[in-house]
mmCIF file of C-alpha atoms and ligand atoms in Angstrom:
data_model
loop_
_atom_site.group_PDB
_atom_site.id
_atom_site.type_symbol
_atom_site.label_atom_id
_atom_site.label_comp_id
_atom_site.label_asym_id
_atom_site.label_seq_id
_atom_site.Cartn_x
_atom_site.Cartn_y
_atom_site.Cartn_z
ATOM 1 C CA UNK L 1 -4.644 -9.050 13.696
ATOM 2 C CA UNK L 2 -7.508 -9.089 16.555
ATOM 3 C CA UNK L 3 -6.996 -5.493 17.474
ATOM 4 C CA UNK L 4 -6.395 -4.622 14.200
ATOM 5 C CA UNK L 5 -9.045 -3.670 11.556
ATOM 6 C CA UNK L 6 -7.706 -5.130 8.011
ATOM 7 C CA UNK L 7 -7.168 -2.605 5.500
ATOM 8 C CA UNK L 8 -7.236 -4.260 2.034
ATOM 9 C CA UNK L 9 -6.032 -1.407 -0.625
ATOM 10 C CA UNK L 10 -5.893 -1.891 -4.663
ATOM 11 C CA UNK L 11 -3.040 -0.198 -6.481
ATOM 12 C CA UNK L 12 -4.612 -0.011 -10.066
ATOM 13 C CA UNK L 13 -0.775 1.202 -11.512
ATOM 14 C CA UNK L 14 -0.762 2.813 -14.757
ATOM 15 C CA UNK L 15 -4.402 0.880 -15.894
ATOM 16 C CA UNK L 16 -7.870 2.513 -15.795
ATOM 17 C CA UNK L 17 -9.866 4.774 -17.687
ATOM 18 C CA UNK L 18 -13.014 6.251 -17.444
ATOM 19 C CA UNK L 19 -15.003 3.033 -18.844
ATOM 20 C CA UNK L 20 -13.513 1.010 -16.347
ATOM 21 C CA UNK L 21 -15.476 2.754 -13.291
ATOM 22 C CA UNK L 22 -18.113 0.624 -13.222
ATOM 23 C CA UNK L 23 -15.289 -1.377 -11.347
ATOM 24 C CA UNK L 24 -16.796 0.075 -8.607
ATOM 25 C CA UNK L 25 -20.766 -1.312 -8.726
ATOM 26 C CA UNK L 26 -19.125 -4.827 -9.522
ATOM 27 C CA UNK L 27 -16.581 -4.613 -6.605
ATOM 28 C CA UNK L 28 -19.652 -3.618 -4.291
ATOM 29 C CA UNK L 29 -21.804 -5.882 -5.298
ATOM 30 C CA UNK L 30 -20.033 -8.822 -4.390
ATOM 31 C CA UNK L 31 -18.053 -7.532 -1.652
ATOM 32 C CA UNK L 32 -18.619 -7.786 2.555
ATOM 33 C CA UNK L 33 -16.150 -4.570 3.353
ATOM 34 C CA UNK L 34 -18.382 -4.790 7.389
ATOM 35 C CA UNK L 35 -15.051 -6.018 9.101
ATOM 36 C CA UNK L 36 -12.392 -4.594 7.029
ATOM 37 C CA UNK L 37 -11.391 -1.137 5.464
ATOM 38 C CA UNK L 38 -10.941 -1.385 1.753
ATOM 39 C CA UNK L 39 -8.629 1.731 -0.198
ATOM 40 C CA UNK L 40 -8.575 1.992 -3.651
ATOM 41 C CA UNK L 41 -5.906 3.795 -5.963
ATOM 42 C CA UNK L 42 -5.781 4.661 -9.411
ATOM 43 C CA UNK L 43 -4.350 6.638 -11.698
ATOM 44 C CA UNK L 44 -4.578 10.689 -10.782
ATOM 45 C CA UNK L 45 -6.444 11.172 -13.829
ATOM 46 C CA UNK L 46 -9.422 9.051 -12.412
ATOM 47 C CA UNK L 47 -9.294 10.240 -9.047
ATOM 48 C CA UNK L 48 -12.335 12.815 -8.770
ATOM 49 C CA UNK L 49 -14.220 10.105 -10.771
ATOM 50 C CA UNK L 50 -13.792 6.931 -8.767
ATOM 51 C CA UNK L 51 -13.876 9.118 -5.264
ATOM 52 C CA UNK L 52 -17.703 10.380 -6.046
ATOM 53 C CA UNK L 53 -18.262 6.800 -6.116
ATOM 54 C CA UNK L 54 -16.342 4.770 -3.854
ATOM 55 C CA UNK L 55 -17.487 7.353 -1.070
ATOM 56 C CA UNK L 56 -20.945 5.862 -1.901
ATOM 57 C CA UNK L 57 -20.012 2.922 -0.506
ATOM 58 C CA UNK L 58 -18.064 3.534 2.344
ATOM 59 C CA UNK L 59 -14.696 2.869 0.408
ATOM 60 C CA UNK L 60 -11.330 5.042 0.275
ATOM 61 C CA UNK L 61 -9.657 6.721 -2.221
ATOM 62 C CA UNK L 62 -5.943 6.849 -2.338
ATOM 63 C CA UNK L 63 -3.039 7.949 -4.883
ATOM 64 C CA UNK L 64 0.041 6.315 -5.936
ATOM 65 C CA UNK L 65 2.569 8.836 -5.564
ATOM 66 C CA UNK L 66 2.653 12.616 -4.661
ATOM 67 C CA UNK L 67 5.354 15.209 -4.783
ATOM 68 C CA UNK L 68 7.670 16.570 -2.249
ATOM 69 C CA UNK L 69 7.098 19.904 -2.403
ATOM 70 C CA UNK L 70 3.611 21.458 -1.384
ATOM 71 C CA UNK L 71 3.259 23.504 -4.164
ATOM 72 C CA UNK L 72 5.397 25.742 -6.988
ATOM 73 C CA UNK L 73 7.194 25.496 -10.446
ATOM 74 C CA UNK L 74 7.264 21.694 -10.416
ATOM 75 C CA UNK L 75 6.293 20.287 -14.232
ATOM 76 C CA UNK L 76 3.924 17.287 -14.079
ATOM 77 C CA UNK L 77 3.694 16.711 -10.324
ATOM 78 C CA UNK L 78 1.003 16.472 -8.332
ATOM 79 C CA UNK L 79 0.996 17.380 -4.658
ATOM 80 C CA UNK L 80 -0.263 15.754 -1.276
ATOM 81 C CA UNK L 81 -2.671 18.947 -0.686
ATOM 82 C CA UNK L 82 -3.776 18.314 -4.478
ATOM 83 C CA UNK L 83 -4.763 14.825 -3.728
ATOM 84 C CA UNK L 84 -6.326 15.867 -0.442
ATOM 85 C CA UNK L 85 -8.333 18.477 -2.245
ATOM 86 C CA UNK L 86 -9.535 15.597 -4.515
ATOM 87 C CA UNK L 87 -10.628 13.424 -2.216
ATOM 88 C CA UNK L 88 -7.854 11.059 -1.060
ATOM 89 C CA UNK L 89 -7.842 9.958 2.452
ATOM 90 C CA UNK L 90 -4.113 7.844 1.408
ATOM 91 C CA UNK L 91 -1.545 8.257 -0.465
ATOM 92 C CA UNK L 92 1.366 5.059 -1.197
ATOM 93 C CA UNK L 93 5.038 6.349 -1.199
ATOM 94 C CA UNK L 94 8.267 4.207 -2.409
ATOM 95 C CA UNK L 95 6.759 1.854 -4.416
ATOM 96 C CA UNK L 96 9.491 -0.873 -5.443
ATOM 97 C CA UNK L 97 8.347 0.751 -8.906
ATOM 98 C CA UNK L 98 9.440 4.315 -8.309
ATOM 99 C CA UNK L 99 12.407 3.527 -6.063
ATOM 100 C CA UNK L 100 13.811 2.072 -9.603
ATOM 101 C CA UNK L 101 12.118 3.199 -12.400
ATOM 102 C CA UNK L 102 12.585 6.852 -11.117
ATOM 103 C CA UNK L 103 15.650 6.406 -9.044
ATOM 104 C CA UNK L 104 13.694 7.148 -5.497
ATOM 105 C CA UNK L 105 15.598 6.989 -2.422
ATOM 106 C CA UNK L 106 14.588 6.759 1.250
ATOM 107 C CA UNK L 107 15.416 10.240 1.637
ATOM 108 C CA UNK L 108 12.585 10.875 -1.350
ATOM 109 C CA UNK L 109 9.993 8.918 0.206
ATOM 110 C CA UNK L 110 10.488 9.687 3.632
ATOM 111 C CA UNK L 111 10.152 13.971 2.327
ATOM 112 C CA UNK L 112 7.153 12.020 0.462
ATOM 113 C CA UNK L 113 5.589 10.652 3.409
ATOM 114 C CA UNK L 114 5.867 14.002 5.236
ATOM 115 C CA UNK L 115 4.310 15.975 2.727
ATOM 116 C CA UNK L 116 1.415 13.544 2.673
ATOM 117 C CA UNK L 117 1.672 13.841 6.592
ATOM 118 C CA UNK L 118 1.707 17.654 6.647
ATOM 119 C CA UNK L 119 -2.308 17.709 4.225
ATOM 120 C CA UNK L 120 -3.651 15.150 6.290
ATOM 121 C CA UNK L 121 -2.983 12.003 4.308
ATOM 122 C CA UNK L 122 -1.992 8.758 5.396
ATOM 123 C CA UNK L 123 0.818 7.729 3.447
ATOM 124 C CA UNK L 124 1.196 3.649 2.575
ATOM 125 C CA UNK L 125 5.420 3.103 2.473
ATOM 126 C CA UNK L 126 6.469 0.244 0.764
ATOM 127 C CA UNK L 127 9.342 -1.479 1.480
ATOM 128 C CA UNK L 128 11.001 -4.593 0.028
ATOM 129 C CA UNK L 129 14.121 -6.614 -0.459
ATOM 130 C CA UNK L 130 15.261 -7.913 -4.046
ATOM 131 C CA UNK L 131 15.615 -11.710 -5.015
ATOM 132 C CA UNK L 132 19.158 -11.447 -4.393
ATOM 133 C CA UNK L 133 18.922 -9.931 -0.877
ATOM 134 C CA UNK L 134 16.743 -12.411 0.145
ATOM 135 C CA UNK L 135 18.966 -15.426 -1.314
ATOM 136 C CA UNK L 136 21.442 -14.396 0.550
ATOM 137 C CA UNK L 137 19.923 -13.938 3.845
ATOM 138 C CA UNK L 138 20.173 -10.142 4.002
ATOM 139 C CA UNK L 139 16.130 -9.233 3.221
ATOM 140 C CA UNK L 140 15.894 -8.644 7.105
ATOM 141 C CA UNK L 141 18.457 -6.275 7.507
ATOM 142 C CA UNK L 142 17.471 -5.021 3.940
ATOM 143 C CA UNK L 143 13.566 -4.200 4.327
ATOM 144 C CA UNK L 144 15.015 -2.864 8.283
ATOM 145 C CA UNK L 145 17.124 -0.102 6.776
ATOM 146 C CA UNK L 146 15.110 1.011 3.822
ATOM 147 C CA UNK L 147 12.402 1.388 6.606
ATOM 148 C CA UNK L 148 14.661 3.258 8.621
ATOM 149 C CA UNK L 149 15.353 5.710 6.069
ATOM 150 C CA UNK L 150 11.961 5.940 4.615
ATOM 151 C CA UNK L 151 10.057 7.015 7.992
ATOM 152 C CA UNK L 152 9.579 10.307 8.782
ATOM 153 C CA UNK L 153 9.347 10.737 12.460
ATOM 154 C CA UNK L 154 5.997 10.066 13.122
ATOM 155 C CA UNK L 155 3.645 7.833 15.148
ATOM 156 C CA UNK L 156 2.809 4.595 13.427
ATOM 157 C CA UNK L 157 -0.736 5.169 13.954
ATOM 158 C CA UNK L 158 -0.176 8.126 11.474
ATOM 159 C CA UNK L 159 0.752 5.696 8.723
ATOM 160 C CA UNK L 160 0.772 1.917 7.334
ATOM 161 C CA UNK L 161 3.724 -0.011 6.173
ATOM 162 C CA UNK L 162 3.405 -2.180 3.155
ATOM 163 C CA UNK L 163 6.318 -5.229 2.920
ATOM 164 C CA UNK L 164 6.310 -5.793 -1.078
ATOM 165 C CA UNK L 165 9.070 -8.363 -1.423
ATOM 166 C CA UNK L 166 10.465 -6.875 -4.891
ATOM 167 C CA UNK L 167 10.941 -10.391 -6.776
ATOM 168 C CA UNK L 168 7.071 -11.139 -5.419
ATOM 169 C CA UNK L 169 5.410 -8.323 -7.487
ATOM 170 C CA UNK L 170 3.347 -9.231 -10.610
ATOM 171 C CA UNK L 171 5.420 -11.915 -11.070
ATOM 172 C CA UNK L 172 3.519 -14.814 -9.805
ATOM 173 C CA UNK L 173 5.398 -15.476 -6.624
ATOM 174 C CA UNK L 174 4.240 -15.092 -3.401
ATOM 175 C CA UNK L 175 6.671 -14.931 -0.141
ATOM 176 C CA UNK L 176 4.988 -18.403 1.976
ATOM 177 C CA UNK L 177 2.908 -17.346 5.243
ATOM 178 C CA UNK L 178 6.484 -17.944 7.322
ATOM 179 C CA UNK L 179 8.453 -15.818 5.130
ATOM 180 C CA UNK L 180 5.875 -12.740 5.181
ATOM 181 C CA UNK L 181 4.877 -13.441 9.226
ATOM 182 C CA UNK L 182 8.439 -13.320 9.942
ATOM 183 C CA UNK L 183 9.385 -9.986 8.283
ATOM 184 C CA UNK L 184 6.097 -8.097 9.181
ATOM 185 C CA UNK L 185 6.760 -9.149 12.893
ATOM 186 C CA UNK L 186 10.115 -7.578 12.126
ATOM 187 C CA UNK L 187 8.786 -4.239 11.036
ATOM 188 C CA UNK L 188 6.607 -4.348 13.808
ATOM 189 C CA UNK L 189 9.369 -4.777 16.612
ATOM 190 C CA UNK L 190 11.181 -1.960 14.848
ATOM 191 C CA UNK L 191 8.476 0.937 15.990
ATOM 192 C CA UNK L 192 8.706 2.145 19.192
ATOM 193 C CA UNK L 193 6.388 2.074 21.796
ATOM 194 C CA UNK L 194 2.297 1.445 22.010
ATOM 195 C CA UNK L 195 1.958 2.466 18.921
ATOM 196 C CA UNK L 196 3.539 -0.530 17.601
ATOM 197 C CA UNK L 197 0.852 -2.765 18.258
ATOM 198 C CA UNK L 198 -1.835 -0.141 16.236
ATOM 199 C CA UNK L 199 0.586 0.001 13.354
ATOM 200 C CA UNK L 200 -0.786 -1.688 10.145
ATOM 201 C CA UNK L 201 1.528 -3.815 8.080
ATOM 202 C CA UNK L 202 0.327 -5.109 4.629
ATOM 203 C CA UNK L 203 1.750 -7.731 2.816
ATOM 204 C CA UNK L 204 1.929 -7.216 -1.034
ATOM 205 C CA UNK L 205 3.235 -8.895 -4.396
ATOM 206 C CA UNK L 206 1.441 -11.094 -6.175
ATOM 207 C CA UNK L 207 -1.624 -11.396 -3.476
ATOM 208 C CA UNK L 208 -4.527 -13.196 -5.037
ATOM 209 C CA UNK L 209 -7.853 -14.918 -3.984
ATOM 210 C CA UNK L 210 -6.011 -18.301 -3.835
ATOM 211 C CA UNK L 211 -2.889 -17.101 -1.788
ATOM 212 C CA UNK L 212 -4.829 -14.624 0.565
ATOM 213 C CA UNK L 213 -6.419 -16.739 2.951
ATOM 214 C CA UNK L 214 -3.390 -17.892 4.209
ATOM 215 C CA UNK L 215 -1.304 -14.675 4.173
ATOM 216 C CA UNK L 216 -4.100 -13.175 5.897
ATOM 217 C CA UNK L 217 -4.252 -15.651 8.743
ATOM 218 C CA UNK L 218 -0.092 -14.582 10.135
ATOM 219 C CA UNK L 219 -0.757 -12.795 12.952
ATOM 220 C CA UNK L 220 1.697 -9.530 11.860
ATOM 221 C CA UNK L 221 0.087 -9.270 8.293
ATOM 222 C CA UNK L 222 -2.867 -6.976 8.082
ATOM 223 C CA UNK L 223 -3.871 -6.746 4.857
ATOM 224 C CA UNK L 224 -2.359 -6.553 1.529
ATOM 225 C CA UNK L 225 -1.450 -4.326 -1.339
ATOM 226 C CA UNK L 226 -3.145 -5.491 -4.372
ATOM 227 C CA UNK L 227 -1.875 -4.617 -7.703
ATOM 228 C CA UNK L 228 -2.908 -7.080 -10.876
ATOM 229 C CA UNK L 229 -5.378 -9.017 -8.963
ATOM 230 C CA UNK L 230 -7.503 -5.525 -8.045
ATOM 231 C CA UNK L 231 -8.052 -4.732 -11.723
ATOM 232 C CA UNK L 232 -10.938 -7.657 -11.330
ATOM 233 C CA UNK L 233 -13.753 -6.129 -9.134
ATOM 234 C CA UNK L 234 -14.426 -10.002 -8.539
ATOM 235 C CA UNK L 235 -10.992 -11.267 -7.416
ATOM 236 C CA UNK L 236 -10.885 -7.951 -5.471
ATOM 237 C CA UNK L 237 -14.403 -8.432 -3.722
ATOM 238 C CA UNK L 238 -12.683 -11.994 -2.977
ATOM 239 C CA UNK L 239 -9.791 -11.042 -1.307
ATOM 240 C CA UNK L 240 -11.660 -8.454 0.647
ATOM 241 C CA UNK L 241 -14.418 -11.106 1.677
ATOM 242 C CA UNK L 242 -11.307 -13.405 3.161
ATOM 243 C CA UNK L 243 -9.885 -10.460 5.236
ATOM 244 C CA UNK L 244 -12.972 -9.557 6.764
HETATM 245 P P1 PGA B 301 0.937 -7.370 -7.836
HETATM 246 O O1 PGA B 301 1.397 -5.885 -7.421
HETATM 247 O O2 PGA B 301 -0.195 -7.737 -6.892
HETATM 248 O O3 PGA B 301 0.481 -7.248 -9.249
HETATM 249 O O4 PGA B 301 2.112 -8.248 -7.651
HETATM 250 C C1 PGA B 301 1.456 -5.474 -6.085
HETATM 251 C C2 PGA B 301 1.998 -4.080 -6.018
HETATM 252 O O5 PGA B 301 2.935 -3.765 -6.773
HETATM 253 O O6 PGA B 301 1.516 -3.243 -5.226
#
């Protein structure tokens, strides 16, 4: 992780109104973001809200999901140049949650992650094997090809790669230190070139302040993608102060 900065992002999911922005002064407050970049996502409704003030404090906005398309007759979605006009800086594409609850394929995120290319976002794609793929000693080959798929040709200094084992996410389970160092230096050896080495790889499902330390420490993992645990500007601030 030397010669990479930590990036520790917070994927707020469908939770978050405006009442809940003083999220921000409490994360702040307790948080040491000096030696590690810290992105936070909620939903698109809060976006202009929470960037006026996260940009206070040297913090990044990001969304959870942008269209394909730049722009046109498209009912309910929100493009990358929408969420660059807003003020995101990131974007995450192919969560495990919209691969299956709206049927997205690598094809989808990879158009995904080249719209978010194309307005100057960085897009975050997630990629993750099931419970039964990694029983069964496929969740190599698994996370390999959705990754395949899911990249647009790009250079991975263009974009970060979050591993979110599927079975790991808000349920409680964590993949060990092993597990998660092993399939990050996997992803890793996959990209081509310098840019490997630049490329940041987050670990994320059920990342808290007790489990971080350790994850943190693998040498391939570079960060995490937080999604229960960064509802709580204090477990947050914690899991930031162990990266840094
Ligand atoms: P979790 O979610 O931390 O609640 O498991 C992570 C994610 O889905 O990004």
């Amino acid at each position: 992780m030397a010669q990479r900065r930590p990036l520790i992002a917070g994927n707020w999911k469908m939770h978050g109104l405006k009442a809940d922005t003083g999220w921000v002064e409490a994360f702040a407050a307790a948080a040491d973001t000096g030696a590690c970049d810290v992105l936070v996502c909620p939903p698109f409704t809060l976006l202009e809200t929470m960037g006026g003030l996260l940009s206070r404090h040297g913090l990044a906005l990001g969304a959870q999901n942008c269209a394909e398309e730049a722009e046109g007759a498209f009912t309910g979605d929100v493009s990358a140049a929408m969420l660059a006009d807003a003020g995101c800086s990131h974007v995450i594409v192919g969560h495990s949650e919209r691969r299956e609850g709206h049927a997205e394929s690598d094809a989808l995120v990879r158009r995904k992650a080249l719209a978010a290319i194309e307005a100057g976002l960085v897009p975050v794609i997630c990629v993750g094997e099931h419970r039964a793929e990694r029983e069964s000693g496929q969740a190599v080959e698994t996370v390999l090809a959705q990754l395949a798929g899911s990249l647009p040709d790009i250079s991975a200094t263009q974009l970060v790669v979050a591993y979110e084992p599927v079975w790991a996410i808000g349920t409680g389970l964590t993949a060990g230190p092993e597990e998660a160092q092993a399939m990050h230096a996997a992803i890793r050896a996959a990209f081509p070139g310098a840019d490997r080495d630049r490329l940041r790889i987050l670990y994320g499902g059920s990342v808290k302040p007790g489990n971080a330390a350790a994850l943190m420490a693998c040498p391939d993992v570079d960060g995490a993608l937080v999604g229960g645990a960064s509802l709580d500007p204090d477990a947050f601030a914690q899991i930031v102060n162990l990266a840094s």
